[in-house]
């Protein structure tokens, strides 16, 4: 699986796990890691486990890189695992092989840093975002600095899958719910609904330079997520047709302007593999929701009328395996 000779090393761990994994243990999905079901889709038994726990510096015995040709970093959430990612970055400094998703690049992929990184791309709307500890003075300063306009979406750092604290009407609403022991993101809400009053979300995974369209979901609510497939999308055959066209045809099936913006995003993002969630606004611009390596690829719903989604597994497996053997970046 490695283009550099030597075995594939899967690097995993989290800031809440101590000690070291034993040789017979399966690689856990963990907290703030990517989904290993797709990542192990090639040769499932040929990899070497590289476990980086939070107490890595105090371990007497550390993993060996002697027989490793490529390291695949599965630790993907910089908000949940900054300590482990820092340990991993130092651990891999002297490694001469290939590293997929450098720990330092993952550390730079927080919501606020990605927003700064992608700001200024013509045709891409990047909502303002503030990050702060849940103290009123800190929150007020961060909101003012970021120029947040309300309403705005409040979520805890490290929260995914649509988990939010709420859509805040103003700064007073934020101050009423924040906790001093917790860090938050506040993201300006941009209304991207269509003329028919529906919201949608497209997810694309990049594996190296290959993009795989994971889905195009539709909802009657702005917080679009997987359950909306069977609740809302199933009622709209015209949107099912659009999703089918995008899934089967890939990025090439999208409007040329969308392809151009996505190509610029791919160039700017320092990650080797990652997902991006966005919608296409009525005026043709892309509205960014997030871009990071922690997005889930599974589960895939391929039952009627969504049978075309089976192509996602074939495309994702092929693109990921090509990245592992050196295709892409």
CSV table of C-alpha atoms in Angstrom, one decimal:
chain,number,residue,atom,x,y,z
A,1,UNK,CA,0.0,0.0,0.0
A,2,UNK,CA,3.0,2.3,0.4
A,3,UNK,CA,4.7,4.0,-2.5
A,4,UNK,CA,7.9,4.5,-0.5
A,5,UNK,CA,8.7,0.9,0.4
A,6,UNK,CA,8.0,-0.4,3.8
A,7,UNK,CA,4.7,-0.9,5.6
A,8,UNK,CA,1.9,1.5,6.1
A,9,UNK,CA,1.8,2.9,9.7
A,10,UNK,CA,-1.6,4.1,11.0
A,11,UNK,CA,-1.1,6.8,13.6
A,12,UNK,CA,-3.9,7.1,16.1
A,13,UNK,CA,-4.6,8.3,19.7
A,14,UNK,CA,-6.5,11.0,21.5
A,15,UNK,CA,-6.0,13.5,24.3
A,16,UNK,CA,-8.3,11.4,26.6
A,17,UNK,CA,-6.4,8.1,26.2
A,18,UNK,CA,-3.3,7.1,28.2
A,19,UNK,CA,-0.9,4.2,27.9
A,20,UNK,CA,-0.2,2.3,24.7
A,21,UNK,CA,-2.1,-0.1,22.5
A,22,UNK,CA,-1.3,-3.8,22.5
A,23,UNK,CA,-0.3,-5.6,19.3
A,24,UNK,CA,-3.6,-7.6,19.0
A,25,UNK,CA,-5.9,-4.6,19.5
A,26,UNK,CA,-7.9,-3.2,16.6
A,27,UNK,CA,-7.4,0.4,15.6
A,28,UNK,CA,-10.2,2.3,17.4
A,29,UNK,CA,-12.1,5.1,15.8
A,30,UNK,CA,-11.4,7.2,18.8
A,31,UNK,CA,-12.3,10.7,19.6
A,32,UNK,CA,-11.6,13.3,16.9
A,33,UNK,CA,-10.2,10.8,14.4
A,34,UNK,CA,-11.3,9.9,10.9
A,35,UNK,CA,-13.4,6.9,10.0
A,36,UNK,CA,-11.2,3.9,9.8
A,37,UNK,CA,-13.6,1.7,7.8
A,38,UNK,CA,-12.7,3.4,4.5
A,39,UNK,CA,-9.1,3.9,5.5
A,40,UNK,CA,-8.6,0.2,6.0
A,41,UNK,CA,-10.4,-0.7,2.8
A,42,UNK,CA,-7.2,-1.9,1.0
A,43,UNK,CA,-5.0,-4.4,2.7
A,44,UNK,CA,-6.5,-4.5,6.2
A,45,UNK,CA,-3.9,-6.6,7.8
A,46,UNK,CA,-0.6,-5.1,6.5
A,47,UNK,CA,-0.4,-1.9,8.6
A,48,UNK,CA,1.7,-1.1,11.7
A,49,UNK,CA,-0.1,0.5,14.7
A,50,UNK,CA,1.5,3.7,15.9
A,51,UNK,CA,-0.4,4.7,19.1
A,52,UNK,CA,0.3,8.2,20.4
A,53,UNK,CA,-1.5,8.7,23.8
A,54,UNK,CA,-1.7,11.9,25.7
A,55,UNK,CA,1.2,10.8,28.0
A,56,UNK,CA,3.4,9.9,25.1
A,57,UNK,CA,6.4,11.8,26.3
A,58,UNK,CA,6.5,9.7,29.5
A,59,UNK,CA,6.3,6.3,27.8
A,60,UNK,CA,9.3,4.1,28.3
A,61,UNK,CA,8.7,2.2,25.0
A,62,UNK,CA,7.6,4.2,22.0
A,63,UNK,CA,6.5,2.9,18.5
A,64,UNK,CA,9.2,2.1,16.0
A,65,UNK,CA,9.2,3.6,12.5
A,66,UNK,CA,12.0,1.3,11.3
A,67,UNK,CA,9.8,-0.7,9.0
A,68,UNK,CA,7.3,2.0,8.1
A,69,UNK,CA,7.3,3.6,4.6
A,70,UNK,CA,4.2,5.7,4.9
A,71,UNK,CA,2.4,7.2,7.9
A,72,UNK,CA,-1.3,7.8,7.7
A,73,UNK,CA,-2.3,10.2,10.4
A,74,UNK,CA,-5.8,9.3,11.7
A,75,UNK,CA,-5.9,12.0,14.4
A,76,UNK,CA,-7.9,14.6,12.7
A,77,UNK,CA,-9.6,17.0,15.2
A,78,UNK,CA,-7.3,19.8,16.4
A,79,UNK,CA,-9.8,21.0,19.0
A,80,UNK,CA,-10.1,17.6,20.7
A,81,UNK,CA,-6.5,16.4,20.3
A,82,UNK,CA,-4.0,19.3,20.3
A,83,UNK,CA,-1.6,17.6,22.7
A,84,UNK,CA,-1.5,14.3,20.8
A,85,UNK,CA,-1.1,16.1,17.5
A,86,UNK,CA,1.8,18.1,19.0
A,87,UNK,CA,3.4,14.8,20.2
A,88,UNK,CA,2.9,13.2,16.8
A,89,UNK,CA,4.5,16.2,15.0
A,90,UNK,CA,7.6,15.9,17.2
A,91,UNK,CA,7.7,12.1,16.9
A,92,UNK,CA,7.7,12.3,13.0
A,93,UNK,CA,10.3,15.1,12.7
A,94,UNK,CA,13.0,12.7,11.8
A,95,UNK,CA,10.9,10.3,9.7
A,96,UNK,CA,12.2,10.1,6.2
A,97,UNK,CA,9.1,8.5,4.6
A,98,UNK,CA,5.8,9.9,3.5
A,99,UNK,CA,3.3,11.4,5.9
A,100,UNK,CA,-0.4,11.7,4.9
A,101,UNK,CA,-2.1,14.5,6.8
A,102,UNK,CA,0.9,16.0,8.6
A,103,UNK,CA,0.0,16.6,12.3
A,104,UNK,CA,1.0,20.3,11.9
A,105,UNK,CA,-1.4,20.7,9.0
A,106,UNK,CA,-4.2,19.1,11.1
A,107,UNK,CA,-3.4,21.5,14.0
A,108,UNK,CA,-4.0,24.3,11.5
A,109,UNK,CA,-7.4,23.1,10.4
A,110,UNK,CA,-9.6,24.5,13.2
A,111,UNK,CA,-12.8,26.2,12.0
A,112,UNK,CA,-11.5,29.7,12.5
A,113,UNK,CA,-8.1,29.0,10.9
A,114,UNK,CA,-9.7,27.3,7.8
A,115,UNK,CA,-12.0,30.3,7.5
A,116,UNK,CA,-9.0,32.6,7.4
A,117,UNK,CA,-7.2,30.3,5.0
A,118,UNK,CA,-10.1,30.2,2.5
A,119,UNK,CA,-11.2,33.8,2.8
A,120,UNK,CA,-10.8,35.8,-0.4
A,121,UNK,CA,-11.6,33.0,-2.9
A,122,UNK,CA,-13.7,34.6,-5.6
A,123,UNK,CA,-17.1,32.9,-5.6
A,124,UNK,CA,-16.8,31.5,-2.1
A,125,UNK,CA,-18.8,32.9,0.8
A,126,UNK,CA,-16.9,32.3,4.1
A,127,UNK,CA,-19.0,33.3,7.1
A,128,UNK,CA,-17.2,35.3,9.9
A,129,UNK,CA,-16.3,33.1,12.8
A,130,UNK,CA,-15.1,33.8,16.4
A,131,UNK,CA,-13.5,31.4,18.8
A,132,UNK,CA,-13.5,32.1,22.5
A,133,UNK,CA,-13.5,30.7,26.0
A,134,UNK,CA,-16.9,31.0,27.6
A,135,UNK,CA,-16.2,34.1,29.6
A,136,UNK,CA,-18.3,37.1,28.8
A,137,UNK,CA,-15.4,39.5,28.4
A,138,UNK,CA,-13.5,37.1,26.2
A,139,UNK,CA,-16.6,36.4,24.1
A,140,UNK,CA,-17.4,40.0,23.6
A,141,UNK,CA,-13.9,40.8,22.5
A,142,UNK,CA,-13.8,37.9,20.1
A,143,UNK,CA,-17.2,38.7,18.6
A,144,UNK,CA,-16.2,42.3,18.1
A,145,UNK,CA,-12.8,41.4,16.5
A,146,UNK,CA,-14.4,38.9,14.1
A,147,UNK,CA,-17.2,41.4,13.2
A,148,UNK,CA,-19.9,38.8,13.8
A,149,UNK,CA,-23.4,39.9,12.6
A,150,UNK,CA,-26.4,38.1,14.2
A,151,UNK,CA,-28.0,35.7,14.0
A,152,UNK,CA,-25.1,33.4,14.6
A,153,UNK,CA,-24.5,29.7,15.3
A,154,UNK,CA,-23.0,28.8,18.6
A,155,UNK,CA,-21.3,25.5,19.0
A,156,UNK,CA,-18.7,24.0,21.3
A,157,UNK,CA,-15.3,23.3,19.9
A,158,UNK,CA,-14.9,19.7,19.0
A,159,UNK,CA,-18.6,19.2,18.3
A,160,UNK,CA,-19.7,17.8,15.0
A,161,UNK,CA,-22.8,16.1,13.5
A,162,UNK,CA,-24.9,19.2,13.7
A,163,UNK,CA,-24.6,19.5,17.5
A,164,UNK,CA,-25.0,23.2,18.4
A,165,UNK,CA,-25.9,25.3,21.4
A,166,UNK,CA,-28.3,27.2,19.2
A,167,UNK,CA,-28.9,29.9,16.7
A,168,UNK,CA,-28.3,33.1,18.7
A,169,UNK,CA,-30.3,36.2,18.0
A,170,UNK,CA,-27.8,38.6,19.6
A,171,UNK,CA,-24.8,38.8,21.9
A,172,UNK,CA,-26.9,38.8,25.0
A,173,UNK,CA,-28.2,35.4,24.0
A,174,UNK,CA,-24.7,34.1,23.7
A,175,UNK,CA,-23.7,35.5,27.1
A,176,UNK,CA,-26.7,33.8,28.7
A,177,UNK,CA,-25.6,30.3,27.8
A,178,UNK,CA,-21.8,30.2,27.6
A,179,UNK,CA,-19.8,28.3,30.3
A,180,UNK,CA,-16.4,29.6,31.5
A,181,UNK,CA,-15.0,26.1,31.4
A,182,UNK,CA,-15.9,25.5,27.7
A,183,UNK,CA,-14.5,26.9,24.4
A,184,UNK,CA,-16.9,27.9,21.6
A,185,UNK,CA,-17.2,28.8,18.0
A,186,UNK,CA,-19.7,31.5,16.9
A,187,UNK,CA,-20.3,31.5,13.2
A,188,UNK,CA,-22.3,34.1,11.4
A,189,UNK,CA,-25.5,32.6,9.9
A,190,UNK,CA,-25.9,33.1,6.1
A,191,UNK,CA,-29.3,32.2,4.7
A,192,UNK,CA,-28.6,30.2,1.6
A,193,UNK,CA,-32.0,28.7,1.0
A,194,UNK,CA,-33.4,28.3,-2.5
A,195,UNK,CA,-36.4,30.1,-3.9
A,196,UNK,CA,-38.6,27.1,-3.0
A,197,UNK,CA,-37.5,27.6,0.7
A,198,UNK,CA,-35.2,24.6,1.0
A,199,UNK,CA,-31.7,24.3,2.2
A,200,UNK,CA,-29.1,21.9,0.9
A,201,UNK,CA,-25.6,20.6,1.8
A,202,UNK,CA,-23.1,19.1,-0.5
A,203,UNK,CA,-20.2,17.0,1.0
A,204,UNK,CA,-17.1,16.3,-1.0
A,205,UNK,CA,-14.1,14.3,0.1
A,206,UNK,CA,-10.7,15.0,-1.3
A,207,UNK,CA,-8.2,12.1,-1.3
A,208,UNK,CA,-5.1,13.7,-2.7
A,209,UNK,CA,-6.3,15.5,-5.8
A,210,UNK,CA,-9.3,13.2,-6.4
A,211,UNK,CA,-12.6,14.5,-5.2
A,212,UNK,CA,-15.5,12.2,-4.3
A,213,UNK,CA,-19.0,13.6,-4.0
A,214,UNK,CA,-20.4,12.0,-0.9
A,215,UNK,CA,-23.9,13.5,-0.9
A,216,UNK,CA,-26.2,16.4,-1.6
A,217,UNK,CA,-28.8,16.5,1.1
A,218,UNK,CA,-31.9,18.7,1.2
A,219,UNK,CA,-33.9,20.0,4.2
A,220,UNK,CA,-36.5,22.4,5.3
A,221,UNK,CA,-34.2,23.4,8.1
A,222,UNK,CA,-30.8,25.2,7.9
A,223,UNK,CA,-29.0,22.6,10.0
A,224,UNK,CA,-29.0,20.0,7.2
A,225,UNK,CA,-27.9,16.5,8.2
A,226,UNK,CA,-28.3,12.8,7.4
A,227,UNK,CA,-31.8,12.1,8.8
A,228,UNK,CA,-33.1,14.7,6.3
A,229,UNK,CA,-32.5,12.2,3.5
A,230,UNK,CA,-35.4,10.0,4.5
A,231,UNK,CA,-37.5,12.8,6.0
A,232,UNK,CA,-37.2,15.5,3.3
A,233,UNK,CA,-35.1,14.4,0.3
A,234,UNK,CA,-37.2,11.4,-0.4
A,235,UNK,CA,-40.1,13.7,-1.1
A,236,UNK,CA,-38.3,15.6,-3.8
A,237,UNK,CA,-37.5,13.5,-6.9
A,238,UNK,CA,-35.9,16.5,-8.7
A,239,UNK,CA,-33.4,16.8,-5.9
A,240,UNK,CA,-32.8,13.1,-5.9
A,241,UNK,CA,-32.0,13.4,-9.6
A,242,UNK,CA,-29.5,16.2,-8.8
A,243,UNK,CA,-27.8,14.2,-6.1
A,244,UNK,CA,-27.6,11.1,-8.4
A,245,UNK,CA,-26.0,13.3,-11.1
A,246,UNK,CA,-23.4,14.7,-8.7
A,247,UNK,CA,-22.6,11.4,-7.1
A,248,UNK,CA,-22.2,9.5,-10.3
A,249,UNK,CA,-20.6,12.3,-12.3
A,250,UNK,CA,-18.4,13.7,-9.5
A,251,UNK,CA,-17.2,17.3,-9.4
A,252,UNK,CA,-17.1,17.3,-13.2
A,253,UNK,CA,-20.9,17.2,-13.2
A,254,UNK,CA,-21.1,20.4,-11.3
A,255,UNK,CA,-21.3,23.9,-12.9
A,256,UNK,CA,-17.9,25.2,-14.2
A,257,UNK,CA,-17.8,28.0,-11.6
A,258,UNK,CA,-18.3,25.5,-8.8
A,259,UNK,CA,-15.5,23.4,-10.1
A,260,UNK,CA,-13.2,26.4,-10.2
A,261,UNK,CA,-13.9,27.4,-6.6
A,262,UNK,CA,-13.4,23.8,-5.4
A,263,UNK,CA,-10.1,23.6,-7.3
A,264,UNK,CA,-8.9,26.7,-5.5
A,265,UNK,CA,-10.0,25.3,-2.1
A,266,UNK,CA,-8.0,22.1,-2.9
A,267,UNK,CA,-4.9,24.2,-3.6
A,268,UNK,CA,-5.1,26.2,-0.4
A,269,UNK,CA,-5.9,23.4,2.0
A,270,UNK,CA,-2.7,21.8,3.3
A,271,UNK,CA,-4.3,18.5,4.2
A,272,UNK,CA,-3.9,15.4,2.0
A,273,UNK,CA,-7.4,14.2,2.7
A,274,UNK,CA,-10.3,16.1,4.0
A,275,UNK,CA,-14.0,16.8,3.5
A,276,UNK,CA,-15.8,20.0,2.7
A,277,UNK,CA,-19.4,20.9,3.4
A,278,UNK,CA,-21.0,23.6,1.4
A,279,UNK,CA,-24.1,24.7,-0.6
A,280,UNK,CA,-24.5,26.4,-3.9
A,281,UNK,CA,-26.4,29.6,-3.3
A,282,UNK,CA,-29.1,30.9,-5.7
A,283,UNK,CA,-26.6,33.4,-7.2
A,284,UNK,CA,-24.2,30.6,-8.0
A,285,UNK,CA,-21.7,31.3,-5.2
A,286,UNK,CA,-20.6,28.6,-2.8
A,287,UNK,CA,-21.4,29.0,0.9
A,288,UNK,CA,-18.8,27.3,3.1
A,289,UNK,CA,-20.0,25.4,6.1
A,290,UNK,CA,-16.7,23.7,7.1
A,291,UNK,CA,-13.6,21.9,5.7
A,292,UNK,CA,-11.6,19.4,7.8
A,293,UNK,CA,-10.4,15.8,8.0
A,294,UNK,CA,-12.8,14.7,10.8
A,295,UNK,CA,-15.9,14.4,8.6
A,296,UNK,CA,-17.7,11.0,8.5
A,297,UNK,CA,-17.8,9.1,5.3
A,298,UNK,CA,-20.2,6.4,6.6
A,299,UNK,CA,-23.0,5.3,6.8
A,300,UNK,CA,-23.9,5.1,3.1
A,301,UNK,CA,-27.6,4.8,2.4
A,302,UNK,CA,-28.0,2.9,-0.9
A,303,UNK,CA,-31.5,1.5,-0.6
A,304,UNK,CA,-34.1,2.7,-3.1
A,305,UNK,CA,-34.5,5.4,-4.3
A,306,UNK,CA,-30.9,6.1,-3.3
A,307,UNK,CA,-29.3,3.1,-5.0
A,308,UNK,CA,-26.9,5.3,-6.8
A,309,UNK,CA,-25.1,6.0,-3.5
A,310,UNK,CA,-23.4,2.6,-3.8
A,311,UNK,CA,-21.1,4.4,-6.2
A,312,UNK,CA,-19.7,6.4,-3.3
A,313,UNK,CA,-18.1,3.3,-1.7
A,314,UNK,CA,-16.5,2.3,-5.0
A,315,UNK,CA,-15.2,5.8,-5.8
A,316,UNK,CA,-14.1,6.4,-2.2
A,317,UNK,CA,-12.2,3.2,-1.9
A,318,UNK,CA,-10.4,3.7,-5.2
A,319,UNK,CA,-9.5,7.3,-4.5
A,320,UNK,CA,-8.2,6.5,-1.0
A,321,UNK,CA,-6.2,3.5,-2.3
A,322,UNK,CA,-4.7,5.7,-5.0
A,323,UNK,CA,-3.7,8.3,-2.5
A,324,UNK,CA,-2.0,5.6,-0.3
A,325,UNK,CA,0.2,4.4,-3.2
A,326,UNK,CA,1.2,7.9,-4.1
A,327,UNK,CA,-1.5,9.4,-6.3
A,328,UNK,CA,-2.6,13.0,-5.6
A,329,UNK,CA,-0.7,15.7,-3.8
